CSV table of C-alpha atoms in Angstrom, one decimal:
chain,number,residue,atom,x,y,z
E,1,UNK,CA,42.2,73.2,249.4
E,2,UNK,CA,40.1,74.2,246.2
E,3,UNK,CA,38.5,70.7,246.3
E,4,UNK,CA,37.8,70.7,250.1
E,5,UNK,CA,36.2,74.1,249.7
E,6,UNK,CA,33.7,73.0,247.0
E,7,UNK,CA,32.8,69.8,248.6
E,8,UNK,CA,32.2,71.9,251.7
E,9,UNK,CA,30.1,74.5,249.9
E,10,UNK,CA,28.1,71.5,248.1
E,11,UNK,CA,27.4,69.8,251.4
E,12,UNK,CA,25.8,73.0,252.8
E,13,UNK,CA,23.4,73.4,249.8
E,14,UNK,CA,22.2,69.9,249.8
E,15,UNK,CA,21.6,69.4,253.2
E,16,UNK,CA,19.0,72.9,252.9
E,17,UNK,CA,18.1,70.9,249.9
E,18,UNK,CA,17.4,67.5,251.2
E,19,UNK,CA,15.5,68.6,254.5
E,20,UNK,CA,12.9,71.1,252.1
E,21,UNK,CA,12.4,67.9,250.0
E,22,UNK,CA,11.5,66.0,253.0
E,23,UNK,CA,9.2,68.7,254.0
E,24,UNK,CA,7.4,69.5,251.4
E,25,UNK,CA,4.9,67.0,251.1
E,26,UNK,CA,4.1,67.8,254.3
E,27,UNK,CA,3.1,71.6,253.8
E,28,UNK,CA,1.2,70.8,250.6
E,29,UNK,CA,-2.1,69.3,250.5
E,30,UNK,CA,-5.5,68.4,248.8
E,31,UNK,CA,-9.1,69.1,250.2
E,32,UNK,CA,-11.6,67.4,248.2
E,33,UNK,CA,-14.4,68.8,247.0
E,34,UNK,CA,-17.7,68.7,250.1
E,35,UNK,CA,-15.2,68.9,252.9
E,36,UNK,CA,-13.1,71.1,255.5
E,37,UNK,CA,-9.8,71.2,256.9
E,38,UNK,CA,-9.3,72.5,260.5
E,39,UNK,CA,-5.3,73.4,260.7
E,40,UNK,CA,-4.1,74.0,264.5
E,41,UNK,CA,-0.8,76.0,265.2
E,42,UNK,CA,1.0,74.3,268.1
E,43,UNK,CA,-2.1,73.0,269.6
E,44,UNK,CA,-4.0,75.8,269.1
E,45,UNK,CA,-6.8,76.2,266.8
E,46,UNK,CA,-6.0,78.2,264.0
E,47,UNK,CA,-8.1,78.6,260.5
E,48,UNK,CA,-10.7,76.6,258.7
E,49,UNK,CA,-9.4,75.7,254.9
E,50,UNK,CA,-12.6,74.6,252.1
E,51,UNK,CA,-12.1,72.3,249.1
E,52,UNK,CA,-8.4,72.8,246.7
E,53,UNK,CA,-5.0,73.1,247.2
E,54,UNK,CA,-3.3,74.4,250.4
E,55,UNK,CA,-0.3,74.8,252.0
E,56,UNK,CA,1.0,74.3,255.9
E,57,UNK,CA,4.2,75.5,257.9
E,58,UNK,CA,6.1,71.8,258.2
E,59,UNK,CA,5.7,70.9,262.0
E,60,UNK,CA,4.5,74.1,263.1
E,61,UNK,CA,0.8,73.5,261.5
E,62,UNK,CA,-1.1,70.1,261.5
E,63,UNK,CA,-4.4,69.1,259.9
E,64,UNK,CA,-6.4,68.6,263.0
E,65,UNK,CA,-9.5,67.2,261.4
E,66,UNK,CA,-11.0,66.8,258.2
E,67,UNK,CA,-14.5,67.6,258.2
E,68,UNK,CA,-17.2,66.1,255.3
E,69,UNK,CA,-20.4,68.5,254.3
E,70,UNK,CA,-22.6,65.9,252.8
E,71,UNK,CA,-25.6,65.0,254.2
E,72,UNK,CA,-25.5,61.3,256.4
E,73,UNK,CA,-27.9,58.9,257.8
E,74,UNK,CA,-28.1,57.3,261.1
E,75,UNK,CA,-30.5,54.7,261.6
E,76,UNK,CA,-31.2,53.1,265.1
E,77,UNK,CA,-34.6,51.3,267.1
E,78,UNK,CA,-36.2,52.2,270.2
E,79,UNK,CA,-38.9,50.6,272.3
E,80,UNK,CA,-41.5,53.0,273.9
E,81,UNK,CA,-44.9,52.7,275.7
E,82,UNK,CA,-48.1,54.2,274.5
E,83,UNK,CA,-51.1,55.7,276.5
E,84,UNK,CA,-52.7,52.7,276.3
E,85,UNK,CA,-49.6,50.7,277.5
E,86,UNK,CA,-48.7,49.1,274.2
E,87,UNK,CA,-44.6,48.5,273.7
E,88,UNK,CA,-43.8,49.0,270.6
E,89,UNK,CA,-40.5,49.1,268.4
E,90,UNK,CA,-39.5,51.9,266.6
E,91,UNK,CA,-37.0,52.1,263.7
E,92,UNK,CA,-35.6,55.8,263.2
E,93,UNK,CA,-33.9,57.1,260.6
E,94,UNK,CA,-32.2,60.6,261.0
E,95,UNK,CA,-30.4,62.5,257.9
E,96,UNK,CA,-28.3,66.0,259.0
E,97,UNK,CA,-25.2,67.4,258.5
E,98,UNK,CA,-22.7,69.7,259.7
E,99,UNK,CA,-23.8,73.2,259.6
E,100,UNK,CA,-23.0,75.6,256.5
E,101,UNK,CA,-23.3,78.9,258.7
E,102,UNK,CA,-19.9,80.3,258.9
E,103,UNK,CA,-20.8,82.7,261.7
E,104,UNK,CA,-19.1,85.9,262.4
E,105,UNK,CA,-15.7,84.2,262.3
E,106,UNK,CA,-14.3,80.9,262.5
E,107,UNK,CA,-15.0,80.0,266.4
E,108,UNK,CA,-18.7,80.2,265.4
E,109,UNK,CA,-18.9,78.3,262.2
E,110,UNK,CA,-20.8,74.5,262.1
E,111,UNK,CA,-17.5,73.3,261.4
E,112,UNK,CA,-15.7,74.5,264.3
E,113,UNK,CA,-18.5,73.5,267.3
E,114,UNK,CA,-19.1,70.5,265.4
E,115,UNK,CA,-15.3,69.3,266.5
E,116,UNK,CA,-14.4,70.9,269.4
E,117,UNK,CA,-17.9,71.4,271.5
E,118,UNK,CA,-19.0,67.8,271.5
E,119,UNK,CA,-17.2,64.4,271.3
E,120,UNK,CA,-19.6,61.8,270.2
E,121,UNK,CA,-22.3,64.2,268.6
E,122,UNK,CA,-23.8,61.2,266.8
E,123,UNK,CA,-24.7,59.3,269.7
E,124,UNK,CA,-25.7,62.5,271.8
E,125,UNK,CA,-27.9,63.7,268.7
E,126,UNK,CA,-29.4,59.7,269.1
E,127,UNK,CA,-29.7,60.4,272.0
E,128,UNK,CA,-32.0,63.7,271.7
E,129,UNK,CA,-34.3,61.6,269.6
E,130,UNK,CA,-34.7,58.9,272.1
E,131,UNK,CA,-35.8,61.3,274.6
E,132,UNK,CA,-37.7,63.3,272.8
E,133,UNK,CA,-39.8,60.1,270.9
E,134,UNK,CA,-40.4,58.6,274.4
E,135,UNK,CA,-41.4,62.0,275.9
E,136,UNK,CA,-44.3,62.7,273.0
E,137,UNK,CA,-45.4,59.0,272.1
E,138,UNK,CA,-46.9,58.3,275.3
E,139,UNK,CA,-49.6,60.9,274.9
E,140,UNK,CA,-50.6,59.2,271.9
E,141,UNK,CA,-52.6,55.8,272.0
E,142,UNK,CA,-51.4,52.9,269.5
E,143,UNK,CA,-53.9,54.1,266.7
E,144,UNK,CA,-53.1,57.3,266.7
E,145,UNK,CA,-49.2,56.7,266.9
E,146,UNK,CA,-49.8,54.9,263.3
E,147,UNK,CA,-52.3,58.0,262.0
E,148,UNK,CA,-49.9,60.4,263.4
E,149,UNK,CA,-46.6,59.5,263.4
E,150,UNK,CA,-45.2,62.0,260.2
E,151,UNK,CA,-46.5,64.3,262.5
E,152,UNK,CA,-44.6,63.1,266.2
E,153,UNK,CA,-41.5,63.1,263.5
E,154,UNK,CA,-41.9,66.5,262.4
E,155,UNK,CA,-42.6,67.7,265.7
E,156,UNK,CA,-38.9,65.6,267.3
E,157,UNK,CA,-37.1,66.9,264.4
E,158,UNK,CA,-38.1,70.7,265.2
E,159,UNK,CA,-37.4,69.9,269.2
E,160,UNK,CA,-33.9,68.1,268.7
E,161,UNK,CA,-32.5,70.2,265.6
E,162,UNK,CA,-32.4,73.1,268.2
E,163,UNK,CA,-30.5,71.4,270.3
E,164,UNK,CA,-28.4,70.0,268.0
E,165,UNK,CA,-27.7,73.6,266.4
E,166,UNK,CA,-25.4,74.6,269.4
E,167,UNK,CA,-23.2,72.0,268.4
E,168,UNK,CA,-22.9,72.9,264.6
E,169,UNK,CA,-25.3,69.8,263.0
E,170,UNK,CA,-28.4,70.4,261.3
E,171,UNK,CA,-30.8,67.6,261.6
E,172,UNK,CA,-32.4,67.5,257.9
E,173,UNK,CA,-35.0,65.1,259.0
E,174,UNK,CA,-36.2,62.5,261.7
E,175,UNK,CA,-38.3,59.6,260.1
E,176,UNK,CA,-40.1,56.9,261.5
E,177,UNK,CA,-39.7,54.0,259.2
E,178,UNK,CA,-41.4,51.2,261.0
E,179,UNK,CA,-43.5,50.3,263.8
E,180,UNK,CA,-43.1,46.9,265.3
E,181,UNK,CA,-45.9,45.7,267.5
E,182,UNK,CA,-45.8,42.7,270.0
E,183,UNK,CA,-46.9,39.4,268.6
E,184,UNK,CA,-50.3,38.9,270.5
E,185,UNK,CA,-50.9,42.9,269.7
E,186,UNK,CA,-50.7,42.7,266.4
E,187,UNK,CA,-52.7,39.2,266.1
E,188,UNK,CA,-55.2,40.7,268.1
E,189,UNK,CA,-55.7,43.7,265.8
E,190,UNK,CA,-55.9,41.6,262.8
E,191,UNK,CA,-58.8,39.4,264.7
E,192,UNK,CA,-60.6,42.7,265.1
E,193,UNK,CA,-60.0,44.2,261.2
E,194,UNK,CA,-61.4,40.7,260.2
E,195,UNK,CA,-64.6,40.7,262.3
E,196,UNK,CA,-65.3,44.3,261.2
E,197,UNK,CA,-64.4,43.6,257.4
E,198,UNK,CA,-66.7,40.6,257.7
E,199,UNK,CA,-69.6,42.3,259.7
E,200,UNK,CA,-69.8,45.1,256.9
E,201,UNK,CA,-69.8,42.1,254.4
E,202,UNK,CA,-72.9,40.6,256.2
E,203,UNK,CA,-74.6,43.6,256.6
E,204,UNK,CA,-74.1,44.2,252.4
E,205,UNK,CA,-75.3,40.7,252.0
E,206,UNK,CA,-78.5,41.3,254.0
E,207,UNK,CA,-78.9,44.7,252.4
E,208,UNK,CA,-78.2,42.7,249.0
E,209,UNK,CA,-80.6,40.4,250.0
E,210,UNK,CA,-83.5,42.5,251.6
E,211,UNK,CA,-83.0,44.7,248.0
E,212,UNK,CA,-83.8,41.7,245.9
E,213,UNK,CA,-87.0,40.4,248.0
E,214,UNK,CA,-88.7,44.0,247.6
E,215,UNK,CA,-87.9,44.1,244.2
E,216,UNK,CA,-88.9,40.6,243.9
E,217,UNK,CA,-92.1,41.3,246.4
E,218,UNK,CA,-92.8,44.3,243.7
E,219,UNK,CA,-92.4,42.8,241.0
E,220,UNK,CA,-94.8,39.8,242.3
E,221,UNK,CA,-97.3,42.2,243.1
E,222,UNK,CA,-97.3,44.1,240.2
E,223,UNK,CA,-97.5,40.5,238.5
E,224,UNK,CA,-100.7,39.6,240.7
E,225,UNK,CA,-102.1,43.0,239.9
E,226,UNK,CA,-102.0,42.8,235.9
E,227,UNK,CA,-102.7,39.2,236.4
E,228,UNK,CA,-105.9,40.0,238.3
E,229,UNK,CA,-106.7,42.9,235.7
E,230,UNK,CA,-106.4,40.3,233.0
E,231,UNK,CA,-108.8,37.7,234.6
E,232,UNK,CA,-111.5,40.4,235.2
E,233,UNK,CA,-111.4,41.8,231.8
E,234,UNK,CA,-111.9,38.0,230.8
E,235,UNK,CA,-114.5,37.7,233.4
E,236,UNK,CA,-116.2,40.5,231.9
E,237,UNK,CA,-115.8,39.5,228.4
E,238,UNK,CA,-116.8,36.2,228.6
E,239,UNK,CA,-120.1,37.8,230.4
E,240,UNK,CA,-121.0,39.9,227.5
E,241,UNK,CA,-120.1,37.0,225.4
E,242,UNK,CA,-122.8,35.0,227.2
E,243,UNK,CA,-125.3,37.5,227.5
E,244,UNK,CA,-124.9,38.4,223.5
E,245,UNK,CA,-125.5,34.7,223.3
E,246,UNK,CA,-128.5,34.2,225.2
E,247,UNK,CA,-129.9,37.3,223.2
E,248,UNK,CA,-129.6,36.2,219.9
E,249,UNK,CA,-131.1,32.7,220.9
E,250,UNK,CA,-134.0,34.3,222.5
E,251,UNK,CA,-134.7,36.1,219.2
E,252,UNK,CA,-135.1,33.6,217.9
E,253,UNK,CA,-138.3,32.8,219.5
E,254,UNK,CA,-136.8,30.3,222.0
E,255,UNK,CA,-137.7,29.8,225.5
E,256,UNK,CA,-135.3,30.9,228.7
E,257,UNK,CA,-135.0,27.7,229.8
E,258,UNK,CA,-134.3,25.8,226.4
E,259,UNK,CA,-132.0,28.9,225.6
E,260,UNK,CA,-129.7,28.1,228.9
E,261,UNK,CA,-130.1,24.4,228.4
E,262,UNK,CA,-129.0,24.9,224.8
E,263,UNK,CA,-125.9,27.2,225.3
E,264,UNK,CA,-124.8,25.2,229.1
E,265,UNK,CA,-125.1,21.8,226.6
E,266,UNK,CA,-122.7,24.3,223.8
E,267,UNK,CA,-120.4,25.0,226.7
E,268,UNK,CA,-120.2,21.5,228.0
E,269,UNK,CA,-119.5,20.3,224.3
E,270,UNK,CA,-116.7,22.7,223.9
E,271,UNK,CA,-115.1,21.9,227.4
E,272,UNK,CA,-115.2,18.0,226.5
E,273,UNK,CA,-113.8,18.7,222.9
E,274,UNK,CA,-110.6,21.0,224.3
E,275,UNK,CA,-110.2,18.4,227.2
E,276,UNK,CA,-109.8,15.6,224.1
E,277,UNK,CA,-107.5,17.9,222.4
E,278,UNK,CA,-105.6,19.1,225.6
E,279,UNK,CA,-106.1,16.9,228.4
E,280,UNK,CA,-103.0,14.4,229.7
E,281,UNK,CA,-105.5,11.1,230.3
E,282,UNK,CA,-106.3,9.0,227.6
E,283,UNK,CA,-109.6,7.7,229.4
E,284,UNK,CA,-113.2,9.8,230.2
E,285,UNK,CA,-116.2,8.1,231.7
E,286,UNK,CA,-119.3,9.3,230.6
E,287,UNK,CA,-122.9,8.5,231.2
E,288,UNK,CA,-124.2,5.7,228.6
E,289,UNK,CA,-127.2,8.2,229.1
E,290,UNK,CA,-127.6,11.7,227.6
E,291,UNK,CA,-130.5,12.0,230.0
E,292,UNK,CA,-128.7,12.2,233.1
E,293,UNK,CA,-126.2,14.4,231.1
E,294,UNK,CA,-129.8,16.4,230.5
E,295,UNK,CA,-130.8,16.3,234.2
E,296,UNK,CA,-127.3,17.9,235.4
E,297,UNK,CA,-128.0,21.0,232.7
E,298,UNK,CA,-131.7,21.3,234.9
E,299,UNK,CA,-129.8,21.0,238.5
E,300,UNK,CA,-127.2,24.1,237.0
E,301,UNK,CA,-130.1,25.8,236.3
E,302,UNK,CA,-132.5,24.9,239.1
E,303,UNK,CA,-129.3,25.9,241.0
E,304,UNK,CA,-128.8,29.1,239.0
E,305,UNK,CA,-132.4,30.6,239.1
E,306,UNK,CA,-132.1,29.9,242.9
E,307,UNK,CA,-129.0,31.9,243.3
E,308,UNK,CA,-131.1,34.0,241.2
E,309,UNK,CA,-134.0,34.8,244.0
E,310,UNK,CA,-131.7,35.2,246.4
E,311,UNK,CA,-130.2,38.1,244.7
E,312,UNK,CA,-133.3,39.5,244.3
């Protein structure tokens, strides 16, 4: 009887015993760090739990979702149409998480509307920035989509984070990360920044080249003018020189004529020597002669008093 008793009293303790040990596990739990636990009670929603340890009525309570706080990415393309009917691809990148704003109590907290207010908020927040990308781009031609777009990002972002706040996300940012234009597009606008990049090369050639013939034009002239200055001073000096010649002959006591015969027969005897010393031919016919040398010195100055008179 003894035996049967403590057997009995042994069985009751262990089954207690054995059914806490299988529930256990089940009322104690982990949140990791960045994340929320929603616990429901019979269905029924019933606290929000942050980052640690926890513990849970076995059966009665149920980890209903696990909510993470980081920050994700979604990435997806669209095609839209700009004012000047150009289709062009868009890649979008959208970053946002769920909100931090606890409200005044749990019901109103990111973390519950982000659960229970909208079942695929992922695609329905895609969806936002599909509408809202196709509802501004068109007002934009396809040059000004590609000067403006940080700004028709900004502005999509502002528009869809509001609608996104009554479902507990915040949309960080919207990006545009690339704008893919139709093949014949985009081989037409290279065709055009060509011509213009080699039209404004032409025109700095010809402004190059107009540049250097003025300067050259200048320089030429300038050339021309000291050149001219230099013959005239030689002009002039080889005047005097003559004159100072024909003075000091006439002193002494020589006539006009024989003086010019005399310094036209120096002259021609100095040209004749420097074209010996300088000249490229190896060969010079003169008169056998001197007289007919003589009777060219009385044509220069037959010619020379004529010229002369007629000054006079």
């Amino acid at each position: 009887m003894l035996l049967s008793g403590i057997i009995a009293t042994l069985t009751s303790l262990l089954i207690p015993i054995i059914i806490l040990l299988l529930l256990l596990p089940n009322a104690c739990y982990v949140v990791e760090q960045q994340h929320a636990v929603i616990i429901e009670r019979l269905g029924k929603f019933n606290r929000i739990v942050n980052a640690g340890f926890h513990m849970k009525v076995p059966v009665i309570d149920r980890k209903a979702a696990t909510v993470s706080l980081r920050t994700m990415k979604n990435g997806f393309g669209i095609d839209v149409k700009t004012q000047d009917n150009v289709t062009i691809g868009l890649e979008v990148s959208a970053q946002y998480h769920v909100s931090y704003d606890m409200g005044a109590g749990p019901a109103d907290s990111g973390i519950y509307k982000s659960y229970y207010m909208l079942q695929e908020p992922v695609d329905q927040m895609r969806d936002f920035i599909t509408d809202a990308l196709r509802s501004s781009i068109p007002v934009y031609t396809l040059d000004e989509v590609f000067a403006k777009k940080d700004d028709i990002a900004k502005d999509v972002n502002a528009t869809v984070s509001e609608q996104m706040a009554a479902y507990g996300f915040t949309l960080v940012s919207t990006l545009i990360t690339k704008i893919a234009l139709p093949t014949e597009v985009e081989n037409s606008m290279n065709d055009i920044n060509a011509a213009q990049r080699k039209r404004a090369a032409a025109q700095e050639l010809a402004e190059a080249d107009r540049i250097k013939r003025v300067t050259e034009a200048t320089a030429e002239a300038e050339a021309m003018e000291k050149a001219g200055e230099g013959i005239a001073n030689q002009r002039k000096a080889i005047a005097l020189g003559i004159k100072d010649s024909l003075e000091i002959i006439q002193e002494t006591g020589v006539g006009n004529d024989e003086a010019n015969q005399l310094f036209m027969f120096t002259q021609w005897s100095e040209m004749m020597t420097e074209f010996a010393r300088t000249g490229k031919t190896s060969t010079v016919v003169l008169p056998s002669d001197f007289s007919q040398s003589a009777s060219m010195f009385e044509q220069m100055l037959t010619a020379g008093k004529v010229q002369n008179g007629s000054k006079e």
